[in-house]
mmCIF file of C-alpha atoms and ligand atoms in Angstrom:
data_model
loop_
_atom_site.group_PDB
_atom_site.id
_atom_site.type_symbol
_atom_site.label_atom_id
_atom_site.label_comp_id
_atom_site.label_asym_id
_atom_site.label_seq_id
_atom_site.Cartn_x
_atom_site.Cartn_y
_atom_site.Cartn_z
ATOM 1 C CA MET A 1 86.537 191.690 54.569
ATOM 2 C CA GLN A 2 89.581 191.871 56.929
ATOM 3 C CA GLY A 3 87.418 192.975 59.812
ATOM 4 C CA PHE A 4 85.102 189.972 59.177
ATOM 5 C CA ILE A 5 87.957 187.445 59.224
ATOM 6 C CA LYS A 6 89.037 188.733 62.679
ATOM 7 C CA ARG A 7 85.423 188.577 63.836
ATOM 8 C CA LEU A 8 85.080 185.148 62.437
ATOM 9 C CA SER A 9 88.196 184.094 64.341
ATOM 10 C CA GLU A 10 86.658 185.538 67.593
ATOM 11 C CA GLY A 11 83.330 184.070 67.017
ATOM 12 C CA LEU A 12 84.771 180.530 66.487
ATOM 13 C CA GLY A 13 87.145 181.125 69.364
ATOM 14 C CA ARG A 14 85.386 178.561 71.574
ATOM 15 C CA THR A 15 85.422 175.937 68.869
ATOM 16 C CA ARG A 16 88.983 176.643 68.094
ATOM 17 C CA SER A 17 90.235 176.356 71.662
ATOM 18 C CA GLY A 18 88.186 173.192 72.160
ATOM 19 C CA ILE A 19 89.873 171.475 69.241
ATOM 20 C CA ALA A 20 93.284 172.884 70.134
ATOM 21 C CA LYS A 21 92.993 171.590 73.757
ATOM 22 C CA GLY A 22 91.893 168.273 72.485
ATOM 23 C CA LEU A 23 94.829 168.033 69.997
ATOM 24 C CA GLU A 24 97.370 168.831 72.780
ATOM 25 C CA ARG A 25 96.330 165.561 74.701
ATOM 26 C CA ILE A 26 96.952 163.318 71.596
ATOM 27 C CA GLY A 27 99.847 161.127 71.906
ATOM 28 C CA PHE A 28 102.693 160.775 69.590
ATOM 29 C CA GLY A 29 105.083 157.843 69.115
ATOM 30 C CA PRO A 30 108.754 158.290 67.900
ATOM 31 C CA ARG A 31 107.769 158.566 64.180
ATOM 32 C CA ALA A 32 103.948 158.834 64.105
ATOM 33 C CA LEU A 33 100.699 159.205 66.031
ATOM 34 C CA ASP A 34 100.490 156.410 68.495
ATOM 35 C CA PRO A 35 97.705 153.661 67.807
ATOM 36 C CA THR A 36 95.254 155.210 70.445
ATOM 37 C CA ALA A 37 95.685 158.718 69.151
ATOM 38 C CA LEU A 38 93.251 158.256 66.232
ATOM 39 C CA GLU A 39 90.529 157.273 68.466
ATOM 40 C CA ASP A 40 91.160 160.068 70.846
ATOM 41 C CA LEU A 41 91.058 162.372 67.785
ATOM 42 C CA GLU A 42 87.799 161.238 66.620
ATOM 43 C CA GLU A 43 86.386 162.186 69.956
ATOM 44 C CA VAL A 44 87.878 165.648 69.645
ATOM 45 C CA LEU A 45 86.327 166.112 66.188
ATOM 46 C CA ILE A 46 82.978 164.743 67.254
ATOM 47 C CA THR A 47 82.781 167.109 70.386
ATOM 48 C CA SER A 48 83.228 169.973 68.017
ATOM 49 C CA ASP A 49 80.127 168.762 65.989
ATOM 50 C CA ILE A 50 82.151 167.739 62.953
ATOM 51 C CA GLY A 51 79.836 164.665 63.116
ATOM 52 C CA VAL A 52 80.677 160.946 62.857
ATOM 53 C CA HIS A 53 80.716 160.737 59.095
ATOM 54 C CA ALA A 54 82.899 163.731 58.290
ATOM 55 C CA SER A 55 85.230 162.757 61.272
ATOM 56 C CA GLN A 56 85.748 159.407 59.925
ATOM 57 C CA ARG A 57 86.519 160.965 56.438
ATOM 58 C CA LEU A 58 89.029 163.262 57.950
ATOM 59 C CA LEU A 59 90.642 160.383 59.914
ATOM 60 C CA LYS A 60 91.004 158.090 56.934
ATOM 61 C CA THR A 61 93.195 160.552 55.100
ATOM 62 C CA LEU A 62 94.987 161.525 58.314
ATOM 63 C CA ASP A 63 95.785 157.721 58.926
ATOM 64 C CA GLU A 64 97.191 157.446 55.465
ATOM 65 C CA GLU A 65 99.457 160.397 56.088
ATOM 66 C CA ASN A 66 100.404 159.098 59.491
ATOM 67 C CA LYS A 67 101.378 155.649 57.947
ATOM 68 C CA LYS A 68 103.689 157.695 55.545
ATOM 69 C CA GLY A 69 105.390 159.084 58.575
ATOM 70 C CA ASN A 70 104.244 162.639 57.910
ATOM 71 C CA ILE A 71 102.659 163.266 61.274
ATOM 72 C CA LYS A 72 105.335 163.268 63.930
ATOM 73 C CA ASN A 73 104.228 166.160 66.088
ATOM 74 C CA LEU A 74 101.396 168.400 67.065
ATOM 75 C CA GLN A 75 102.262 170.938 64.398
ATOM 76 C CA GLU A 76 102.174 168.405 61.559
ATOM 77 C CA LEU A 77 98.979 167.038 62.825
ATOM 78 C CA ARG A 78 97.235 170.360 62.977
ATOM 79 C CA ASN A 79 98.583 171.413 59.470
ATOM 80 C CA CYS A 80 97.543 168.031 58.022
ATOM 81 C CA LEU A 81 93.936 168.403 59.580
ATOM 82 C CA ARG A 82 93.683 171.936 58.181
ATOM 83 C CA LYS A 83 94.559 170.762 54.657
ATOM 84 C CA ILE A 84 92.160 167.812 54.777
ATOM 85 C CA MET A 85 89.338 170.182 56.069
ATOM 86 C CA LYS A 86 90.058 172.824 53.310
ATOM 87 C CA ASP A 87 90.087 170.193 50.697
ATOM 88 C CA LEU A 88 86.512 168.984 51.922
ATOM 89 C CA LEU A 89 85.166 172.477 52.030
ATOM 90 C CA GLU A 90 86.906 174.049 49.039
ATOM 91 C CA PRO A 91 83.954 173.308 46.528
ATOM 92 C CA SER A 92 81.438 175.159 48.767
ATOM 93 C CA GLY A 93 83.134 178.514 48.283
ATOM 94 C CA PHE A 94 80.719 181.269 47.374
ATOM 95 C CA GLN A 95 80.898 184.937 46.193
ATOM 96 C CA PHE A 96 77.955 187.443 46.130
ATOM 97 C CA SER A 97 78.847 188.091 42.290
ATOM 98 C CA GLU A 98 77.144 184.714 41.535
ATOM 99 C CA TRP A 99 73.868 186.268 42.487
ATOM 100 C CA LEU A 100 74.733 190.015 41.538
ATOM 101 C CA GLN A 101 75.527 189.178 38.123
ATOM 102 C CA ALA A 102 72.482 186.835 37.427
ATOM 103 C CA ARG A 103 71.035 187.191 34.001
ATOM 104 C CA VAL A 104 67.475 186.955 35.204
ATOM 105 C CA LYS A 105 65.464 189.816 36.575
ATOM 106 C CA PRO A 106 64.407 189.742 39.281
ATOM 107 C CA PHE A 107 66.784 187.074 40.762
ATOM 108 C CA VAL A 108 64.612 185.315 43.200
ATOM 109 C CA ILE A 109 65.549 183.917 46.536
ATOM 110 C CA LEU A 110 63.133 181.879 48.564
ATOM 111 C CA VAL A 111 64.284 181.812 52.169
ATOM 112 C CA VAL A 112 63.172 178.885 54.367
ATOM 113 C CA GLY A 113 63.851 177.445 57.748
ATOM 114 C CA VAL A 114 62.333 176.685 61.106
ATOM 115 C CA ASN A 115 61.474 179.422 63.536
ATOM 116 C CA GLY A 116 64.003 181.482 65.254
ATOM 117 C CA VAL A 117 67.095 180.424 63.106
ATOM 118 C CA GLY A 118 67.610 183.859 61.647
ATOM 119 C CA LYS A 119 65.781 184.065 58.337
ATOM 120 C CA THR A 120 64.402 187.609 58.624
ATOM 121 C CA THR A 121 67.883 188.953 59.889
ATOM 122 C CA THR A 122 69.617 187.253 57.200
ATOM 123 C CA ILE A 123 67.169 188.714 54.507
ATOM 124 C CA GLY A 124 67.857 192.096 56.101
ATOM 125 C CA LYS A 125 71.520 191.718 55.930
ATOM 126 C CA LEU A 126 71.384 190.346 52.291
ATOM 127 C CA ALA A 127 69.192 193.416 51.294
ATOM 128 C CA HIS A 128 71.755 195.832 52.885
ATOM 129 C CA ARG A 129 74.460 194.218 50.784
ATOM 130 C CA PHE A 130 72.608 194.301 47.514
ATOM 131 C CA VAL A 131 71.433 197.776 47.956
ATOM 132 C CA HIS A 132 74.883 198.716 48.756
ATOM 133 C CA GLU A 133 76.004 197.216 45.346
ATOM 134 C CA GLY A 134 73.436 199.550 43.614
ATOM 135 C CA LYS A 135 70.767 196.815 43.179
ATOM 136 C CA LYS A 136 67.107 197.451 43.314
ATOM 137 C CA VAL A 137 65.632 195.058 46.104
ATOM 138 C CA THR A 138 62.163 193.899 46.789
ATOM 139 C CA LEU A 139 61.355 192.021 49.843
ATOM 140 C CA ALA A 140 58.236 189.819 50.216
ATOM 141 C CA ALA A 141 56.749 189.523 53.710
ATOM 142 C CA GLY A 142 55.768 185.836 53.234
ATOM 143 C CA ASP A 143 55.868 185.309 57.032
ATOM 144 C CA THR A 144 52.138 186.094 57.785
ATOM 145 C CA PHE A 145 52.294 184.085 61.010
ATOM 146 C CA ARG A 146 52.775 187.073 63.311
ATOM 147 C CA ALA A 147 52.189 190.715 62.666
ATOM 148 C CA ALA A 148 55.508 191.326 64.363
ATOM 149 C CA ALA A 149 57.239 189.313 61.520
ATOM 150 C CA VAL A 150 55.941 191.718 58.879
ATOM 151 C CA GLU A 151 57.014 194.784 61.075
ATOM 152 C CA GLN A 152 60.406 193.332 61.493
ATOM 153 C CA LEU A 153 60.875 192.965 57.600
ATOM 154 C CA GLU A 154 59.514 196.399 57.120
ATOM 155 C CA LEU A 155 61.991 197.852 59.567
ATOM 156 C CA TRP A 156 64.913 196.191 57.598
ATOM 157 C CA GLY A 157 63.402 197.522 54.485
ATOM 158 C CA LYS A 158 63.386 201.022 55.726
ATOM 159 C CA ARG A 159 66.852 200.619 57.220
ATOM 160 C CA VAL A 160 68.635 199.592 53.983
ATOM 161 C CA GLY A 161 66.353 201.218 51.382
ATOM 162 C CA ALA A 162 64.489 198.033 49.981
ATOM 163 C CA GLU A 163 60.810 197.976 49.107
ATOM 164 C CA VAL A 164 58.687 195.695 51.180
ATOM 165 C CA VAL A 165 55.457 194.066 49.716
ATOM 166 C CA ARG A 166 53.210 192.912 52.491
ATOM 167 C CA GLN A 167 49.544 192.040 53.233
ATOM 168 C CA GLN A 168 47.815 191.863 56.657
ATOM 169 C CA SER A 169 48.915 189.173 58.921
ATOM 170 C CA GLY A 170 47.084 185.877 58.562
ATOM 171 C CA SER A 171 46.960 186.138 54.845
ATOM 172 C CA ASP A 172 47.989 183.419 52.514
ATOM 173 C CA PRO A 173 51.839 183.549 52.272
ATOM 174 C CA ALA A 174 51.839 182.073 48.714
ATOM 175 C CA ALA A 175 49.443 184.897 47.605
ATOM 176 C CA VAL A 176 51.771 187.635 49.290
ATOM 177 C CA ILE A 177 54.802 186.302 47.578
ATOM 178 C CA PHE A 178 52.997 186.044 44.145
ATOM 179 C CA ASP A 179 52.034 189.690 44.435
ATOM 180 C CA ALA A 180 55.434 190.681 45.537
ATOM 181 C CA LEU A 181 57.096 188.947 42.557
ATOM 182 C CA ALA A 182 54.486 190.773 40.096
ATOM 183 C CA ALA A 183 55.272 193.897 41.734
ATOM 184 C CA GLY A 184 59.093 193.324 41.657
ATOM 185 C CA LYS A 185 58.818 192.549 37.981
ATOM 186 C CA ALA A 186 56.677 195.790 37.198
ATOM 187 C CA ARG A 187 59.189 198.008 39.206
ATOM 188 C CA GLY A 188 62.220 196.534 37.388
ATOM 189 C CA SER A 189 63.625 194.981 40.676
ATOM 190 C CA ASP A 190 67.118 193.182 40.268
ATOM 191 C CA ILE A 191 66.531 190.986 43.315
ATOM 192 C CA LEU A 192 63.521 189.698 45.288
ATOM 193 C CA ILE A 193 63.922 187.948 48.483
ATOM 194 C CA ALA A 194 60.978 186.154 49.981
ATOM 195 C CA ASP A 195 60.750 185.646 53.787
ATOM 196 C CA THR A 196 58.531 182.694 54.994
ATOM 197 C CA ALA A 197 57.406 181.547 58.425
ATOM 198 C CA GLY A 198 59.014 178.822 60.427
ATOM 199 C CA ARG A 199 55.655 177.864 61.739
ATOM 200 C CA LEU A 200 52.081 178.349 60.442
ATOM 201 C CA HIS A 201 48.908 179.699 61.751
ATOM 202 C CA THR A 202 47.016 177.161 59.665
ATOM 203 C CA LYS A 203 46.905 173.393 60.293
ATOM 204 C CA ALA A 204 48.591 172.971 57.049
ATOM 205 C CA PRO A 205 51.873 171.258 57.370
ATOM 206 C CA LEU A 206 54.819 173.688 56.817
ATOM 207 C CA MET A 207 56.434 171.658 53.981
ATOM 208 C CA GLU A 208 53.275 171.354 52.055
ATOM 209 C CA GLU A 209 52.813 175.232 52.556
ATOM 210 C CA LEU A 210 56.312 175.710 51.172
ATOM 211 C CA LYS A 211 55.708 173.538 48.106
ATOM 212 C CA LYS A 212 52.648 175.506 47.346
ATOM 213 C CA ILE A 213 54.648 178.826 47.646
ATOM 214 C CA LYS A 214 57.130 177.335 45.176
ATOM 215 C CA ARG A 215 54.339 176.236 42.658
ATOM 216 C CA VAL A 216 52.628 179.750 42.959
ATOM 217 C CA MET A 217 55.767 181.511 42.415
ATOM 218 C CA GLN A 218 56.442 179.560 39.187
ATOM 219 C CA LYS A 219 53.165 180.663 37.910
ATOM 220 C CA GLU A 220 54.332 184.305 37.939
ATOM 221 C CA MET A 221 57.880 183.405 36.936
ATOM 222 C CA THR A 222 58.652 179.879 35.439
ATOM 223 C CA SER A 223 62.335 179.939 36.269
ATOM 224 C CA SER A 224 61.909 181.085 39.881
ATOM 225 C CA PRO A 225 62.963 180.685 42.722
ATOM 226 C CA HIS A 226 66.499 180.805 41.534
ATOM 227 C CA GLU A 227 67.757 180.113 44.964
ATOM 228 C CA VAL A 228 66.065 178.267 47.830
ATOM 229 C CA LEU A 229 68.138 179.324 50.830
ATOM 230 C CA LEU A 230 67.829 177.274 53.867
ATOM 231 C CA VAL A 231 68.860 179.023 57.048
ATOM 232 C CA LEU A 232 70.204 176.900 59.855
ATOM 233 C CA ASP A 233 71.250 177.852 63.301
ATOM 234 C CA GLY A 234 74.816 176.962 63.748
ATOM 235 C CA THR A 235 74.256 176.408 67.548
ATOM 236 C CA THR A 236 71.805 173.509 67.222
ATOM 237 C CA GLY A 237 74.408 171.220 66.136
ATOM 238 C CA GLN A 238 73.363 167.864 64.526
ATOM 239 C CA ASN A 239 69.767 168.913 64.772
ATOM 240 C CA ALA A 240 70.418 171.283 61.828
ATOM 241 C CA LEU A 241 71.273 168.233 59.738
ATOM 242 C CA SER A 242 67.929 166.679 60.034
ATOM 243 C CA GLN A 243 66.140 170.097 59.353
ATOM 244 C CA ALA A 244 68.205 170.234 56.208
ATOM 245 C CA ARG A 245 67.133 166.824 55.086
ATOM 246 C CA LEU A 246 63.453 167.580 55.595
ATOM 247 C CA PHE A 247 63.468 170.996 53.748
ATOM 248 C CA HIS A 248 65.599 169.547 51.082
ATOM 249 C CA GLU A 249 63.217 166.656 50.523
ATOM 250 C CA ALA A 250 60.307 169.156 50.305
ATOM 251 C CA VAL A 251 61.635 172.113 48.279
ATOM 252 C CA GLY A 252 64.967 171.208 46.916
ATOM 253 C CA VAL A 253 67.390 173.382 48.906
ATOM 254 C CA THR A 254 70.027 174.979 46.663
ATOM 255 C CA GLY A 255 72.176 176.786 49.244
ATOM 256 C CA ILE A 256 72.470 177.048 53.089
ATOM 257 C CA ALA A 257 73.074 180.041 55.329
ATOM 258 C CA LEU A 258 74.608 179.068 58.735
ATOM 259 C CA THR A 259 73.867 181.589 61.338
ATOM 260 C CA LYS A 260 75.023 182.178 64.932
ATOM 261 C CA LEU A 261 78.419 180.869 64.456
ATOM 262 C CA ASP A 262 79.525 183.659 66.979
ATOM 263 C CA GLY A 263 80.248 182.275 70.282
ATOM 264 C CA THR A 264 79.451 178.467 69.600
ATOM 265 C CA ALA A 265 81.702 175.600 70.517
ATOM 266 C CA LYS A 266 80.025 173.663 67.726
ATOM 267 C CA GLY A 267 81.340 175.454 64.658
ATOM 268 C CA GLY A 268 82.535 172.010 63.104
ATOM 269 C CA ILE A 269 78.897 171.624 62.130
ATOM 270 C CA VAL A 270 79.953 173.348 58.789
ATOM 271 C CA LEU A 271 81.996 170.239 57.910
ATOM 272 C CA SER A 272 79.287 167.875 58.935
ATOM 273 C CA ILE A 273 76.653 169.689 56.871
ATOM 274 C CA TYR A 274 78.553 169.993 53.779
ATOM 275 C CA ASN A 275 80.007 166.432 53.924
ATOM 276 C CA GLU A 276 76.489 164.916 54.506
ATOM 277 C CA LEU A 277 74.394 166.946 52.207
ATOM 278 C CA LYS A 278 76.788 168.413 49.583
ATOM 279 C CA ILE A 279 74.466 171.347 49.581
ATOM 280 C CA PRO A 280 76.769 174.419 49.177
ATOM 281 C CA ILE A 281 77.243 176.665 52.402
ATOM 282 C CA ARG A 282 76.753 180.039 50.666
ATOM 283 C CA LEU A 283 76.687 182.422 53.608
ATOM 284 C CA ILE A 284 77.804 182.334 57.325
ATOM 285 C CA GLY A 285 76.415 184.712 60.002
ATOM 286 C CA ILE A 286 78.512 185.657 63.041
ATOM 287 C CA GLY A 287 76.383 188.283 64.688
ATOM 288 C CA GLU A 288 73.394 190.567 64.335
ATOM 289 C CA ALA A 289 74.952 193.664 62.390
ATOM 290 C CA PRO A 290 74.426 193.906 58.592
ATOM 291 C CA GLU A 291 78.115 193.221 57.958
ATOM 292 C CA ASP A 292 78.004 190.089 60.034
ATOM 293 C CA LEU A 293 76.912 187.985 57.212
ATOM 294 C CA GLN A 294 79.442 186.993 54.648
ATOM 295 C CA PRO A 295 80.027 184.564 51.721
ATOM 296 C CA PHE A 296 81.528 181.215 52.898
ATOM 297 C CA GLN A 297 85.052 180.538 52.035
ATOM 298 C CA ALA A 298 86.987 177.460 52.931
ATOM 299 C CA GLU A 299 90.371 179.041 53.609
ATOM 300 C CA PRO A 300 89.530 181.729 56.316
ATOM 301 C CA PHE A 301 86.881 179.478 57.845
ATOM 302 C CA VAL A 302 89.361 176.598 58.522
ATOM 303 C CA ASP A 303 91.976 179.222 59.611
ATOM 304 C CA ALA A 304 89.335 180.393 62.191
ATOM 305 C CA LEU A 305 88.577 176.892 63.152
ATOM 306 C CA MET A 306 92.056 175.518 63.495
ATOM 307 C CA GLY A 307 94.323 178.544 63.861
ATOM 308 C CA GLU A 308 96.672 179.876 61.317
ATOM 309 C CA GLU A 309 99.053 177.759 59.955
ATOM 310 C CA ILE A 310 102.555 177.557 61.480
ATOM 311 C CA PRO A 311 105.243 176.250 59.199
ATOM 312 C CA SER A 312 106.702 173.044 60.431
ATOM 313 C CA ALA A 313 110.240 173.150 61.300
HETATM 314 N N1 LIG B 1 74.358 185.949 67.612
HETATM 315 C C1 LIG B 1 73.542 185.899 66.441
HETATM 316 N N2 LIG B 1 72.378 186.133 66.372
HETATM 317 C C2 LIG B 1 71.768 186.154 65.251
HETATM 318 C C3 LIG B 1 72.363 185.891 64.076
HETATM 319 N N3 LIG B 1 71.415 185.728 62.980
HETATM 320 C C4 LIG B 1 70.242 186.103 63.552
HETATM 321 N N4 LIG B 1 70.388 186.267 65.032
HETATM 322 C C5 LIG B 1 69.390 186.552 65.978
HETATM 323 O O1 LIG B 1 68.445 185.453 66.151
HETATM 324 C C6 LIG B 1 67.185 185.959 66.456
HETATM 325 C C7 LIG B 1 66.128 185.263 65.470
HETATM 326 O O2 LIG B 1 66.378 185.956 64.276
HETATM 327 P P1 LIG B 1 65.126 186.077 63.083
HETATM 328 O O3 LIG B 1 65.789 186.608 61.975
HETATM 329 O O4 LIG B 1 64.036 186.784 63.655
HETATM 330 O O5 LIG B 1 64.836 184.455 62.893
HETATM 331 P P2 LIG B 1 63.561 183.952 61.951
HETATM 332 O O6 LIG B 1 64.186 182.642 61.340
HETATM 333 O O7 LIG B 1 63.225 184.985 61.124
HETATM 334 O O8 LIG B 1 62.400 183.618 63.012
HETATM 335 P P3 LIG B 1 60.935 183.436 62.739
HETATM 336 O O9 LIG B 1 60.459 184.637 61.983
HETATM 337 O O10 LIG B 1 60.352 183.369 64.222
HETATM 338 O O11 LIG B 1 60.707 182.119 62.126
HETATM 339 C C8 LIG B 1 67.222 187.414 66.449
HETATM 340 O O12 LIG B 1 67.447 187.863 67.690
HETATM 341 C C9 LIG B 1 68.489 187.671 65.606
HETATM 342 O O13 LIG B 1 69.096 188.884 65.971
HETATM 343 C C10 LIG B 1 73.816 185.504 63.993
HETATM 344 O O14 LIG B 1 74.576 185.328 62.980
HETATM 345 N N5 LIG B 1 74.393 185.630 65.211
HETATM 346 MG MG1 LIG B 2 61.419 185.733 60.620
#
């Protein structure tokens, strides 16, 4: 975990330095932020992709603190922002035990998202983690759009020791996932993770296909899927928000995995997504190695975004 915090901090370095540089330019009056400072601050926040709504929410609280005379210098401004961000993100905190200790068997995770966001990689990393925890994992190769997609999942399965259920490419994704669920149940799997395509070989719209997958899954296991995990690419900024709305409307997203936070200057998107959608951010990805996927926690995330707290003099 310590290593991950360090890498998270490195990964968000560009976002952090963007915010830090912006904050350094903010003007202070004798006892508070001067009147134009809040406007400058909004610009800094929006540039890091915190988004208009989340920024306004942060600024409102900041303004109240400012009026109380609690923000007299850069240090107090940073500490105050850190606290407001943590308060906003706190409810989104996640731990793997929430899935590992599920009472259902198998615990079914349906993974959705547009192409290239990191679905298959995220599944591989999750499987790695679960197998490491002693769980029996089945993977469903529901992305039948390309043969390479199935191979990619099989490679992960071999690498981490998870069973992969597949059919030939071009087959019906709902049928593949249905079979995988039946196989997973028969084999006594603890966790089943279903991959899906970000685009389709048929003319059927993606959202309709995903709805069908969900319906068909429920025929085999009424309570499934127990988690609909939407994968979003952290580098796409505000576009990720509109993707989230579409998927949520279609299949009811229960959690988000935000990938590629390594190296982006737009890490503030986490605040934007959680503030707008109130869908918990469960996981963040900061690289391609198996250990580069971790549960989201507000505290280390905000530390990485804003720098560690330096107590005010
Ligand atoms: N830097 C970085 N790259 C990542 C991360 N997660 C995934 N990737 C890379 O993103 C690319 C796409 O990942 P995939 O897992 O194949 O994406 P997908 O959503 O399954 O894509 P489709 O199957 O085409 O829909 C790969 O090169 C991954 O290695 C991350 O957290 N950081
Ligand atoms: Mg894929």
